[in-house]
Short mmCIF file of C-alpha atoms in Angstrom, two decimals:
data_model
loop_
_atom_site.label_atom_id
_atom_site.label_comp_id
_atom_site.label_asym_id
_atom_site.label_seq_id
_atom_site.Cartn_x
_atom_site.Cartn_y
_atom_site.Cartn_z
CA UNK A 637 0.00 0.00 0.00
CA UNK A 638 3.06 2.39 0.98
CA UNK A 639 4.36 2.05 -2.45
CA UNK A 640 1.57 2.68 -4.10
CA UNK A 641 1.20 5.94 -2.32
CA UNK A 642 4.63 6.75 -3.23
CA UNK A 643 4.28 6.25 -6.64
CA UNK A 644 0.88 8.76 -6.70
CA UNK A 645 3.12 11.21 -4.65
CA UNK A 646 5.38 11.23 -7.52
CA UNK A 647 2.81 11.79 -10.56
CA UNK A 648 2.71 14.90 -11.73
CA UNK A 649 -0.80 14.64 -11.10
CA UNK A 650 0.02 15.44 -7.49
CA UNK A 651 2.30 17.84 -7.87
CA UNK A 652 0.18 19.99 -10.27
CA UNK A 653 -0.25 23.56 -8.99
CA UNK A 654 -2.18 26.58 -9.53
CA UNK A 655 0.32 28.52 -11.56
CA UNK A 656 1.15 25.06 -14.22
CA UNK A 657 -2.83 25.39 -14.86
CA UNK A 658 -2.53 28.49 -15.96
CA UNK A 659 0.83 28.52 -17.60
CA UNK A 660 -1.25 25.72 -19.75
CA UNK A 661 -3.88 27.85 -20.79
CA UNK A 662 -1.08 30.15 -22.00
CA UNK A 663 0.37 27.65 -24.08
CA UNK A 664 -2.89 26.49 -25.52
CA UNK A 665 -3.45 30.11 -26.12
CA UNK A 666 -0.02 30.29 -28.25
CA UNK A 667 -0.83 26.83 -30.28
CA UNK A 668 -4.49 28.53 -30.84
CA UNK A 669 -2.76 31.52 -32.47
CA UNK A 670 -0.28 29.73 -34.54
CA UNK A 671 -2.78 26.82 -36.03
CA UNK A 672 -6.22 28.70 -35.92
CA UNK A 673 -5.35 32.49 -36.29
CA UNK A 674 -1.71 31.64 -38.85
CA UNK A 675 -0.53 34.69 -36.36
CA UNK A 676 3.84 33.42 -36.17
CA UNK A 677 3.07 29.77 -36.55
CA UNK A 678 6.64 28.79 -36.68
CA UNK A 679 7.50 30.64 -33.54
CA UNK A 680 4.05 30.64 -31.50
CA UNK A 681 3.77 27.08 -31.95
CA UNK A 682 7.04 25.83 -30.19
CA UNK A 683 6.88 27.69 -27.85
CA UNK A 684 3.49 26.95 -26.57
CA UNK A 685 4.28 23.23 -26.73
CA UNK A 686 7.43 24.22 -25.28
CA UNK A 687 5.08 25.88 -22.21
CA UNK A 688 3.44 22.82 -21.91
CA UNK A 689 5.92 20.94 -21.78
CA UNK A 690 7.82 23.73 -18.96
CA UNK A 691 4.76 23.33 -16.84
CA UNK A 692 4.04 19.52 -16.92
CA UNK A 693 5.78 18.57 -13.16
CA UNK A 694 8.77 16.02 -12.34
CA UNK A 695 9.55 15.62 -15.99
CA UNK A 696 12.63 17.06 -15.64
CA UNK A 697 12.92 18.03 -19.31
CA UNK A 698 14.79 21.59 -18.50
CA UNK A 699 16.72 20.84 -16.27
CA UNK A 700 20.60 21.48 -16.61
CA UNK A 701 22.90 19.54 -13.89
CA UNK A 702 25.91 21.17 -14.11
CA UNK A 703 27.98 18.23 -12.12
CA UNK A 704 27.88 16.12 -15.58
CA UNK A 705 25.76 13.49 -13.89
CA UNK A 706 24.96 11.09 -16.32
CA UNK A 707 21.00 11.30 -17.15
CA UNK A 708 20.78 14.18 -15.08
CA UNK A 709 19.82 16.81 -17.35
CA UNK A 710 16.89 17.29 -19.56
CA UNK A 711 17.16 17.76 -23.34
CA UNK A 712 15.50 21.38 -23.27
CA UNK A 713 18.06 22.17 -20.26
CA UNK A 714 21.00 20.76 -22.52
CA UNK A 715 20.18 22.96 -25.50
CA UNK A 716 19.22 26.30 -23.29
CA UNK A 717 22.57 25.85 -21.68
CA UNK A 718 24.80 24.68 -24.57
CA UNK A 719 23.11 26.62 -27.33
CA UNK A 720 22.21 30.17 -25.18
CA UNK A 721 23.59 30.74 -21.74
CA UNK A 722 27.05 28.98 -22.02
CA UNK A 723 27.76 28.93 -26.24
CA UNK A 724 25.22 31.59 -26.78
CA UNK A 725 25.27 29.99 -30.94
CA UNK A 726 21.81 29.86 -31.49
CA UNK A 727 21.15 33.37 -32.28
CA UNK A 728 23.49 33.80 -34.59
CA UNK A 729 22.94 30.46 -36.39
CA UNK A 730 19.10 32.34 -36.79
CA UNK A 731 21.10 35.11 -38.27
CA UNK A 732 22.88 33.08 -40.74
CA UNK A 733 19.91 31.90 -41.91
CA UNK A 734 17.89 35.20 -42.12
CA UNK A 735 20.85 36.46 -44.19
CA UNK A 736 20.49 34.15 -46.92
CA UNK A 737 16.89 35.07 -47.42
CA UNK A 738 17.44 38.98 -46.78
CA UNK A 739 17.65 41.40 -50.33
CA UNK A 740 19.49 45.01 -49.46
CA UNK A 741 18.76 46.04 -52.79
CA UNK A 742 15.75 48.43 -51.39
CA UNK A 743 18.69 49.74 -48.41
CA UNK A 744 21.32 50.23 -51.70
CA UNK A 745 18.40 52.16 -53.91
CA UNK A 746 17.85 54.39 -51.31
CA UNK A 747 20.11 54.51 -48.73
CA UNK A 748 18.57 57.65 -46.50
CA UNK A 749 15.95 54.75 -45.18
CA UNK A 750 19.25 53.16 -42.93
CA UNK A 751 18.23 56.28 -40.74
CA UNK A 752 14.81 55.15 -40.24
CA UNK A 753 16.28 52.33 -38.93
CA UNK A 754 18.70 54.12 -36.28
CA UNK A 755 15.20 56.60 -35.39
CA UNK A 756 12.99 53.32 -34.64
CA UNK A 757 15.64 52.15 -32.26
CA UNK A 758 14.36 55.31 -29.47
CA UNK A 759 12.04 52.33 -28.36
CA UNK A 760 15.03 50.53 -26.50
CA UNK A 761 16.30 53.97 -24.71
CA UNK A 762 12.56 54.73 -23.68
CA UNK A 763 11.87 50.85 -22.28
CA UNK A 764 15.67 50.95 -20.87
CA UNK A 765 14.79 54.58 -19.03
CA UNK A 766 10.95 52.68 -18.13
CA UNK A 767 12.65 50.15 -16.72
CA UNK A 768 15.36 51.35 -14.02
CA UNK A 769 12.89 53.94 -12.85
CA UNK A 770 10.41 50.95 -11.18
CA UNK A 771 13.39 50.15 -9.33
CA UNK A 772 12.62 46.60 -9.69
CA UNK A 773 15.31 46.39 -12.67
CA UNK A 774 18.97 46.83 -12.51
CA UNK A 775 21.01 47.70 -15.37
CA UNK A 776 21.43 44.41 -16.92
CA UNK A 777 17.94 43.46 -17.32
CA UNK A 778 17.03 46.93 -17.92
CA UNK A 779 18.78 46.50 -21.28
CA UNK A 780 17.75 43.55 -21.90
CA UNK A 781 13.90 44.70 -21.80
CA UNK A 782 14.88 47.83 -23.47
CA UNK A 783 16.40 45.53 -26.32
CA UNK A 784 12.33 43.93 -27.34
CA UNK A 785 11.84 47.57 -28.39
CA UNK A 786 14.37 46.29 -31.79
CA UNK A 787 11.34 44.09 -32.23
CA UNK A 788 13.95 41.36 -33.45
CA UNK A 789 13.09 38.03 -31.51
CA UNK A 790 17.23 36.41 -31.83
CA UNK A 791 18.95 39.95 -30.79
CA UNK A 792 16.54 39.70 -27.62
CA UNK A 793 17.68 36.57 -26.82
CA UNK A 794 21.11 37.15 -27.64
CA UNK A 795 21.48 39.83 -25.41
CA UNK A 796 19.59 38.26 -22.61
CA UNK A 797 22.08 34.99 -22.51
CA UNK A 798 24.79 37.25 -22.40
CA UNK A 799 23.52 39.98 -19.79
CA UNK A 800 20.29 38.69 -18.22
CA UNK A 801 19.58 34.58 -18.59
CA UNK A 802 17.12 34.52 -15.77
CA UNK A 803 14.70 36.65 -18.03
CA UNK A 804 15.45 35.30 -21.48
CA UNK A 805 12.30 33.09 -21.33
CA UNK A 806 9.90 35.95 -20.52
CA UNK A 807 11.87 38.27 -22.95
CA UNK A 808 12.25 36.40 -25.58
CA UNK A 809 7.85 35.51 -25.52
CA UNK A 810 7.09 38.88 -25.07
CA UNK A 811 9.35 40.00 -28.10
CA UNK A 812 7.90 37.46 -30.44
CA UNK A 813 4.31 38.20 -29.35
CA UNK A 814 4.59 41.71 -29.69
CA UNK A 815 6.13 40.68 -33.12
CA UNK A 816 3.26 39.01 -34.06
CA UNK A 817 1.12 41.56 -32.55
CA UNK A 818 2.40 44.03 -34.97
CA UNK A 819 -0.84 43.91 -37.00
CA UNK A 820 -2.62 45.38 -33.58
CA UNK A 821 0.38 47.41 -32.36
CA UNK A 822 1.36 49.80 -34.76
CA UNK A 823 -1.81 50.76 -36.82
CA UNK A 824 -3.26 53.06 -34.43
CA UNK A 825 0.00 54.44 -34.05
CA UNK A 826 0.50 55.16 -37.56
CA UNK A 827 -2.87 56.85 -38.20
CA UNK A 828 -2.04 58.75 -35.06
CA UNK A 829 1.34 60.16 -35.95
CA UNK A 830 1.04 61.25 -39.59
CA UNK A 831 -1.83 63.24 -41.25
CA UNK A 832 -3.54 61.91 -44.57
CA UNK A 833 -1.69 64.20 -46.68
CA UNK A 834 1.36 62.54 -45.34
CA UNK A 835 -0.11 59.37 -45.65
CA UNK A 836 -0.77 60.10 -49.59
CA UNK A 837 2.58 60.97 -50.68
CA UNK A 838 3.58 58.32 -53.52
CA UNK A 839 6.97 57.47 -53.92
CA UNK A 840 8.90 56.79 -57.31
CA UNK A 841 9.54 52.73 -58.04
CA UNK A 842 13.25 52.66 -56.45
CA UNK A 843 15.98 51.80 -59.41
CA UNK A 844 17.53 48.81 -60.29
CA UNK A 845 20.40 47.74 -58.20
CA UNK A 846 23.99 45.47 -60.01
CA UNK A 847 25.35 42.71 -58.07
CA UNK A 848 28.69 44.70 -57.46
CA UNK A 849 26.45 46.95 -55.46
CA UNK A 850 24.58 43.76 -53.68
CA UNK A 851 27.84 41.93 -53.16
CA UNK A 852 30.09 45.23 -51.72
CA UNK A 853 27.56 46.41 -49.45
CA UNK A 854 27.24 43.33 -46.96
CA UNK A 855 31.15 43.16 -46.91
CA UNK A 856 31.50 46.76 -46.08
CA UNK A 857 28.96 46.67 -43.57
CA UNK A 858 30.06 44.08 -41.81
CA UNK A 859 33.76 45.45 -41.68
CA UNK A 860 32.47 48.64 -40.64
CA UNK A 861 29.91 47.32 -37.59
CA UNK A 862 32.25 45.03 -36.32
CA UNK A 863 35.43 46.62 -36.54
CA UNK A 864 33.88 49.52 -34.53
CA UNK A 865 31.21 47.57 -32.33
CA UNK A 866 32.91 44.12 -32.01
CA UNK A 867 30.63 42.70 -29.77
CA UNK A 868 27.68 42.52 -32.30
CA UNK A 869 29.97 40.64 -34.82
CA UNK A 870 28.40 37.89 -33.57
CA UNK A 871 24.98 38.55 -35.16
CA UNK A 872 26.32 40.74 -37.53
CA UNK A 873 28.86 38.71 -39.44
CA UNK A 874 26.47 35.72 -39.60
CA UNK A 875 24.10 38.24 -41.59
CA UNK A 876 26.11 39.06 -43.64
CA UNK A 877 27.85 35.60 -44.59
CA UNK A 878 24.30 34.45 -45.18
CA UNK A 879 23.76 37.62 -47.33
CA UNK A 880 26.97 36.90 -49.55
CA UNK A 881 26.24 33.16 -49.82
CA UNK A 882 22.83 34.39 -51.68
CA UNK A 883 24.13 37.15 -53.86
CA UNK A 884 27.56 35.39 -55.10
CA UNK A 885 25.28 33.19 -56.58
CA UNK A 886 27.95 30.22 -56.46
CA UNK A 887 26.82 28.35 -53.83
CA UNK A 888 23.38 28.19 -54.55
CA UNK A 889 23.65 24.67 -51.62
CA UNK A 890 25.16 26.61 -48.83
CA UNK A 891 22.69 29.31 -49.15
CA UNK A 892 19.89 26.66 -49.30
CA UNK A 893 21.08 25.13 -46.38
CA UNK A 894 21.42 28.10 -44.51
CA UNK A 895 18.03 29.60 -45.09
CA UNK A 896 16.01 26.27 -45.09
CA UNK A 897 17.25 22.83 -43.39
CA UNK A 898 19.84 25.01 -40.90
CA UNK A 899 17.02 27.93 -40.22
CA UNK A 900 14.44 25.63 -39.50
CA UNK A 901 16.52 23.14 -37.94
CA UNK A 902 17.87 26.36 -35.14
CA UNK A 903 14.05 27.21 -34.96
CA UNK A 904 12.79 24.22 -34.00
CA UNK A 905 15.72 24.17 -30.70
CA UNK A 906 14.99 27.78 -30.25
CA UNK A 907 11.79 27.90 -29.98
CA UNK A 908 10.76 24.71 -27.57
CA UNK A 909 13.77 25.61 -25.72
CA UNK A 910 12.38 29.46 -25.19
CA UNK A 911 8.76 28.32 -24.28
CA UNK A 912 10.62 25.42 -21.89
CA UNK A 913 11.81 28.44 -19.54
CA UNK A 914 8.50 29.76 -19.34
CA UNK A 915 7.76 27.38 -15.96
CA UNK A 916 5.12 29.10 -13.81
CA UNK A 917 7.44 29.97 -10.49
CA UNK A 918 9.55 32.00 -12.89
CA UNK A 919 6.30 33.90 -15.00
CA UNK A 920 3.86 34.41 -12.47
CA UNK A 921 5.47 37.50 -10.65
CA UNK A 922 4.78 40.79 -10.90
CA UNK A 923 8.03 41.41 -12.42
CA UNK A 924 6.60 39.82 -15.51
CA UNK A 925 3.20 42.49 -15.72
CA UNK A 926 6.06 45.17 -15.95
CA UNK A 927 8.09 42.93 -18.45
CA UNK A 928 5.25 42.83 -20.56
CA UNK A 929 3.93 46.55 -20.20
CA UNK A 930 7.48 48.00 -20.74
CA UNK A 931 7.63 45.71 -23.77
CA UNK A 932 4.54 47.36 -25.01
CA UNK A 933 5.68 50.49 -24.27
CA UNK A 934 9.09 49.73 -26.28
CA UNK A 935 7.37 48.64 -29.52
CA UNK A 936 5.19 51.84 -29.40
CA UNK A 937 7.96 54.08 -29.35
CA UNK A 938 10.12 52.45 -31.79
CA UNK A 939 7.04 52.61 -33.94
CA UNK A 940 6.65 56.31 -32.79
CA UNK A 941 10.64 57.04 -33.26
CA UNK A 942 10.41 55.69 -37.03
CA UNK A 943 7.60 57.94 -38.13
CA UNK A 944 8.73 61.02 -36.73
CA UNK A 945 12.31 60.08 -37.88
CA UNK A 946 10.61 60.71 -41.25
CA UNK A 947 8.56 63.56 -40.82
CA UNK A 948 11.89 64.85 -39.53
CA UNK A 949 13.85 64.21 -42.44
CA UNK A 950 11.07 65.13 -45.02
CA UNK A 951 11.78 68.70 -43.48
CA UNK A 952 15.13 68.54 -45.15
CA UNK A 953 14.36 66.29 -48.60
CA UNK A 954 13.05 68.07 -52.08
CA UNK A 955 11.72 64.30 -52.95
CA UNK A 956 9.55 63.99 -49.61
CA UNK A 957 9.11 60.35 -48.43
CA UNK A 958 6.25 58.93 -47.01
CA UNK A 959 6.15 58.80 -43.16
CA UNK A 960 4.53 55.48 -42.95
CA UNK A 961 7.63 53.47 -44.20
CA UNK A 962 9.21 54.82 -41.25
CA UNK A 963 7.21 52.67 -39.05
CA UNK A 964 8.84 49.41 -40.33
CA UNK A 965 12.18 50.36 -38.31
CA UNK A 966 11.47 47.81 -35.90
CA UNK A 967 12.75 45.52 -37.59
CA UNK A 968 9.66 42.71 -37.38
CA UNK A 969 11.05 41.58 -41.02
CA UNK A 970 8.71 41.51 -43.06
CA UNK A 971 5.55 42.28 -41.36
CA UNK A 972 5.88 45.91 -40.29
CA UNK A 973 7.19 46.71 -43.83
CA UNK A 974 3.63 45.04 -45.47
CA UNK A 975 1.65 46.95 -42.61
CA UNK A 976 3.34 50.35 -44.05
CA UNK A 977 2.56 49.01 -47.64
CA UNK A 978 -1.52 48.33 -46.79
CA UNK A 979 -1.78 51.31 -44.45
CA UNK A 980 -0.33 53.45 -47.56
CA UNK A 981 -2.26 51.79 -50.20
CA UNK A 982 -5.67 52.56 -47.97
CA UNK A 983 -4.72 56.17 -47.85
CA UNK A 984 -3.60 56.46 -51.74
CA UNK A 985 -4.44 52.86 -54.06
CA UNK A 986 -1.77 54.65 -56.31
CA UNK A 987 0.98 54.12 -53.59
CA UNK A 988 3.20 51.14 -53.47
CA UNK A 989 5.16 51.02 -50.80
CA UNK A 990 6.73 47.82 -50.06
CA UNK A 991 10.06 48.03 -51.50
CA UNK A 992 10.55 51.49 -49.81
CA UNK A 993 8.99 49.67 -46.59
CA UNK A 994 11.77 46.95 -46.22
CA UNK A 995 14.71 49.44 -46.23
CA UNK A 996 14.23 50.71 -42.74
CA UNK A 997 12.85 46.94 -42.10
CA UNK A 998 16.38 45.56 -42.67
CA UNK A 999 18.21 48.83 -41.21
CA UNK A 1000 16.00 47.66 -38.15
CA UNK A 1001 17.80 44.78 -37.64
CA UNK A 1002 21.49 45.82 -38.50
CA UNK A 1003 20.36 48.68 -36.18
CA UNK A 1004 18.89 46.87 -32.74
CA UNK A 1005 21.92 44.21 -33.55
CA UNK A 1006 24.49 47.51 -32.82
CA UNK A 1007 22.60 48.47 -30.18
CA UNK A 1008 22.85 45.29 -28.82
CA UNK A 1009 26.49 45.24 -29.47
CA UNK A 1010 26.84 48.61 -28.01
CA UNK A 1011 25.44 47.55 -24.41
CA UNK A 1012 27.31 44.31 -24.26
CA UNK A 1013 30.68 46.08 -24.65
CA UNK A 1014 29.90 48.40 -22.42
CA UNK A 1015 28.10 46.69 -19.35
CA UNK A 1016 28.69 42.63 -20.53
CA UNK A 1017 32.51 43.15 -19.58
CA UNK B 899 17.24 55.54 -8.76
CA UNK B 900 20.63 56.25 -7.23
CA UNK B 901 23.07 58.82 -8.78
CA UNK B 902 25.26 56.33 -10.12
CA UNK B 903 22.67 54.09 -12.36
CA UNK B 904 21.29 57.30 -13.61
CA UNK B 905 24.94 58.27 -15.05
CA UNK B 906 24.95 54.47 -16.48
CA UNK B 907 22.17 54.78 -17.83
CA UNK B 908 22.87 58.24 -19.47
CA UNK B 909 25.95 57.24 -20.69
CA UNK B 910 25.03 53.88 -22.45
CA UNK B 911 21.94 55.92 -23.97
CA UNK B 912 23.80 58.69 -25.08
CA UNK B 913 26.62 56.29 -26.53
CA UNK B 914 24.11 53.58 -27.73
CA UNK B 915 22.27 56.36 -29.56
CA UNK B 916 24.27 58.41 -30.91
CA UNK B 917 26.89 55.25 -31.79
CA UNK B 918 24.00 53.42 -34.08
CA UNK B 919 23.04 56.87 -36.09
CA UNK B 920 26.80 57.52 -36.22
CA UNK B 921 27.23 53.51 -37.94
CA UNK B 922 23.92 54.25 -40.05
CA UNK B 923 25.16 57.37 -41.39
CA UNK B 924 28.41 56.22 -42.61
CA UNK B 925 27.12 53.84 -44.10
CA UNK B 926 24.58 55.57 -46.09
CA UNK B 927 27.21 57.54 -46.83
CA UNK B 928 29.74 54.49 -48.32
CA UNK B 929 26.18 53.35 -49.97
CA UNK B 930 25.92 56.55 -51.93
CA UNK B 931 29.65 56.43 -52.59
CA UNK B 932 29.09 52.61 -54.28
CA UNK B 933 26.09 53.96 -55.56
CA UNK B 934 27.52 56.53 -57.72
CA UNK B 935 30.48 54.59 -59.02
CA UNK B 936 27.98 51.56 -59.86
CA UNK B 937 25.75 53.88 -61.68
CA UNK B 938 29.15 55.31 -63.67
CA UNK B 939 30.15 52.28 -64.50
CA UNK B 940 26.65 50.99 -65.85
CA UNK B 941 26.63 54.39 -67.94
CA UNK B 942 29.60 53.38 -69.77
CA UNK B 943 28.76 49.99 -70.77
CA UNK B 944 25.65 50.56 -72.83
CA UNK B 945 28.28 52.50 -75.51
CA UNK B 946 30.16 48.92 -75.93
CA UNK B 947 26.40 46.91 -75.97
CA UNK B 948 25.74 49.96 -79.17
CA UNK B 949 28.88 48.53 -80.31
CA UNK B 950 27.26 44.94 -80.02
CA UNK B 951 24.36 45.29 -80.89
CA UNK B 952 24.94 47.63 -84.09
CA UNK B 953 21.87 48.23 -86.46
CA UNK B 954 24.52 48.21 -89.32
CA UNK B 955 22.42 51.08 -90.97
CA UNK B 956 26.16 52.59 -92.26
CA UNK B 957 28.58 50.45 -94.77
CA UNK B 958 31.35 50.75 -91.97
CA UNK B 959 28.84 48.83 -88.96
CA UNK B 960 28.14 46.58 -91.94
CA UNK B 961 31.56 45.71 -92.63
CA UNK B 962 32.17 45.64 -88.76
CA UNK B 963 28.94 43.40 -88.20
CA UNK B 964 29.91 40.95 -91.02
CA UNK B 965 33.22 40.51 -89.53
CA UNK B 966 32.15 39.92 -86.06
CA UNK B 967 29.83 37.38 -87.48
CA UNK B 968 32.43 35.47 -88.83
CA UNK B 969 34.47 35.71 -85.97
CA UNK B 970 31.82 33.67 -83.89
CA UNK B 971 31.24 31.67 -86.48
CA UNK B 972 34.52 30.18 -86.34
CA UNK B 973 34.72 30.34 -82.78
CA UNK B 974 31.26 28.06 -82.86
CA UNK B 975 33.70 25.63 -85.29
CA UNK B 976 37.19 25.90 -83.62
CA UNK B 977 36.71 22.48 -82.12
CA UNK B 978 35.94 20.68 -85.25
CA UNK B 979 39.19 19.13 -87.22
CA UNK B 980 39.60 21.33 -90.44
CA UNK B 981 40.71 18.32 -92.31
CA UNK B 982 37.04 17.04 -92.11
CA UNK B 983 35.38 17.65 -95.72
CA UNK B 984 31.86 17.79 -93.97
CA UNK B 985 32.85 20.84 -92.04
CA UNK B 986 33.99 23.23 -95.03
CA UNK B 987 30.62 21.81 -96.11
CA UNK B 988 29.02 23.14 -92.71
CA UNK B 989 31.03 26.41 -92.93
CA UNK B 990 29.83 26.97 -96.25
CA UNK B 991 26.06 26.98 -95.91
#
C-alpha cells in the first residue's frame, strides 16, 4: 500500500499547482494563435508546446545539472545551456539563416531609409529609461527589456544569454508576441502620428540595383559594424555571410542550407527551448506584468521614433518620403514593412510602398543588432 | 534611482544612440559612394552593348557586323578538325 502511495506522490498529477494550470492555458493560447489564427506559426507554436511541456511537473525536461551526472539533465536544459547561456550559438545560427533570405537592394536604392532604422531604435532607450525607474530592474535586465523595443526576436535573446539569462524566457515571448502583434500594435499608431496628406505621398519605383552593389555592401557593412562595435559581430557577421552566400550566386547549396534545413533546424531548438523556460514559479510575478507593459511600451515608441524620424527628415528632402515606411524600423522583417505598404495603399491605391517599406525593415535589424552590441561592450565586460 | 545608475544609464543611452546613427550614417554615406560609381560604370557599358548590338544602318557597322559574325562563327567551329570535308561543307552553308 506504501508504495503505491509513493508512486501517486510522484505523478505529476500530485504535484500539479495553480500557476502550471494556468501557464497551460497560455500555451494552448499560443498553439491557438499559430494553427487557428496563422498569427507566427513557426515561432508561437514551439513555444506553446514548449510551455506545456515547462509546466508539466517532475519531468525534468529543462533541467541542466551542471555536475555532468549522467542522465541528469533534460534535453530542453542541454540545448538552453549549450546553445544560449554557455555557447550563446543559437542566435546567430538564426542570423545566418535570415541572411540568406534577406535582399538590401531596397537599403542600396535608397540609402537615406538606414536612418529610419537608427530613429525606430528610441524604443530601447525609452523601455531601458521605463525600466530602471520601477526600481525593480537593474542595469542588466534593464537592457535587456529595453532591447524587445528592436522588435527582433534572436537579438533579444542574444542579449539576454549574455547579460540577463534569468529573463530570457519571458523576454524572448514577449518580443515574439509583440512581433506578431504588430498587426494590432502599430496601426493606431500610424494613423495617429502622420496626417492623410502625409499618408498620400507616392513614392517613385526605387531603381535597379547590379550585383557589385549587392555583393560590396554586406562586406563593407560588416567590416564597418564590427570593426567599430565588435561585440555585435556575432549577429552581424552571420548576416552578412548568409547575405553573400545568396548574392555570389555560387553556392546556390550553402545558401539553401542556410536559409532552409539550418534555419528551420535552429528554430525548431529555439523555440521549444524558449517556451521550456516559461515554468510558472519563474512567470507568475509581478516582475513579468512590468516585463510585458514595458515591452509594449518599447514597440510603441520604436514605432513612434520611425515615423517622426521621417517627418523629420522630409523637413530637409526636395523628394519627400512617405512617413509610414518609417514605421517598419522595428525591424519585425517583413511584417511591419507590409503593414506600411496596406496602411499606404488605404490612404492612396496609387501608392506602393513595399520596397521602400523593407529598407528601414532591414536597417531595423542591423540597427537593434548595434545596439545590442553597443550595451554588451559596455556593461557585458 | 541612485546617482550612479542614472549616469549608467545616461551614458550607455547617449553612446548607444548616438553610436548606431553615427554607424547608419556612414554607411549611407559608403552606400551613396558605391552607388555613384555603380551607376558610372553601368553608364559606360551601354556604348560597348551599341557597339554589339549595331543596327549596321552605315557600310562601316556593316563591314564591322559581317566581320564579327564570322568571328563567332569560327569560334562556334574551332573544335571541329579542319581536315574534315563535312565541315567546309558546314562552314559553307
Amino acid at each position: 500500500m506504501n508504495e503505491i502511495v509513493d508512486y501517486l506522490r510522484e505523478t505529476g498529477v500530485s504535484n500539479l499547482t495553480l500557476g502550471n494550470a494556468i501557464l497551460f492555458l497560455v500555451g494552448i493560447g499560443f498553439i491557438y494563435c499559430a494553427v487557428a489564427k496563422k498569427m507566427e506559426p513557426y515561432v508561437l507554436l514551439p513555444i506553446g508546446l514548449g510551455i506545456i511541456i515547462a509546466n508539466l511537473p517532475m519531468t525534468g525536461l529543462s533541467v541542466f545539472d551542471p555536475s555532468g551526472s549522467i542522465q541528469g539533465s533534460g534535453i530542453l536544459g542541454v540545448i538552453f545551456h549549450y546553445g544560449l547561456s554557455y555557447w550563446n550559438i543559437l542566435p546567430p545560427l538564426i542570423f545566418l539563416g535570415l541572411g540568406a533570405m534577406t535582399d538590401f537592394g531596397p537599403i542600396i536604392a535608397n540609402p537615406k531609409t538606414l536612418i529610419l532604422g537608427g530613429a525606430a531604435q528610441i524604443g530601447i532607450f525609452v523601455a531601458f529609461w521605463g525600466a530602471l525607474s520601477t526600481g525593480w530592474f537593474d542595469i542588466n535586465e534593464a537592457i535587456v527589456i529595453g532591447i524587445i523595443g528592436g522588435a527582433d526576436g534572436p537579438t533579444t535573446i542574444f542579449t539576454s544569454a549574455k547579460l540577463a539569462p534569468h529573463m530570457l524566457g519571458i523576454t524572448a515571448v514577449v518580443a515574439y508576441s509583440y512581433m506578431a502583434g504588430v498587426v494590432f500594435i502599430q496601426p493606431p499608431l500610424m494613423k495617429l502620428f502622420t496626417t492623410k496628406n502625409e499618408r498620400e505621398i507616392l513614392m517613385k519605383p526605387s531603381r535597379k540595383v547590379s550585383r557589385f552593389e549587392k555583393l560590396i555592401f554586406p562586406m563593407i557593412t560588416m567590416v564597418c559594424i564590427v570593426l567599430l562595435v565588435p561585440e555585435s559581430a556575432p549577429l552581424v557577421t552571420m548576416f552578412m555571410i548568409g547575405n553573400l552566400f545568396k548574392e555570389t550566386g555560387v553556392v546556390p547549396k550553402l545558401m539553401n542550407a542556410a536559409s532552409n534545413e539550418l534555419l528551420n533546424v535552429v528554430t525548431i531548438f529555439l523555440m521549444l527551448t524558449v517556451g521550456a523556460q516559461l515554468s510558472a514559479n519563474l512567470v507568475l510575478e509581478p516582475k513579468t506584468l512590468a516585463i510585458l507593459a514595458l515591452g509594449l511600451v518599447a514597440f510603441a515608441c520604436g514605432t513612434i521614433g520611425g515615423l517622426l524620424g521621417a517627418k523629420i527628415m522630409n523637413l530637409f528632402l526636395k523628394e519627400k518620403i512617405n512617413p509610414l515606411i518609417g514605421s517598419a524600423g522595428v525591424s519585425a522583417v517583413p511584417m511591419a514593412a507590409r503593414l506600411s505598404h496596406l496602411i499606404g495603399q488605404k490612404a492612396n491605391p496609387d501608392n506602393f510602398l513595399l520596397p521602400h517599406a523593407m529598407g528601414p525593415n532591414i536597417a531595423g535589424v542591423i540597427g537593434s543588432a548595434v545596439v545590442a552590441g553597443i550595451f554588451i561592450t559596455l556593461v557585458g565586460n | 534611482m541612485t546617482n550612479e545608475i542614472i549616469t549608467e544609464g545616461l551614458t550607455l543611452t547617449l553612446v548607444g544612440f548616438f553610436t548606431v546613427i553615427g554607424i547608419l550614417v556612414f554607411l549611407m554615406g559608403i552606400t551613396f559612394s558605391i552607388g555613384k560609381v555603380a551607376n558610372r560604370k553601368s553608364q559606360s557599358k551601354p556604348a560597348e552593348n551599341i557597339m554589339d548590338q549595331s543596327p549596321a544602318s552605315s557600310l562601316q557597322d556593316t563591314e564591322l557586323a559581317a566581320i564579327m559574325g564570322v568571328s563567332i562563327l569560327l569560334k562556334q567551329h574551332s573544335s571541329i578538325d579542319t581536315n574534315n570535308p563535312k565541315t567546309h561543307e558546314d562552314l559553307d552553308e
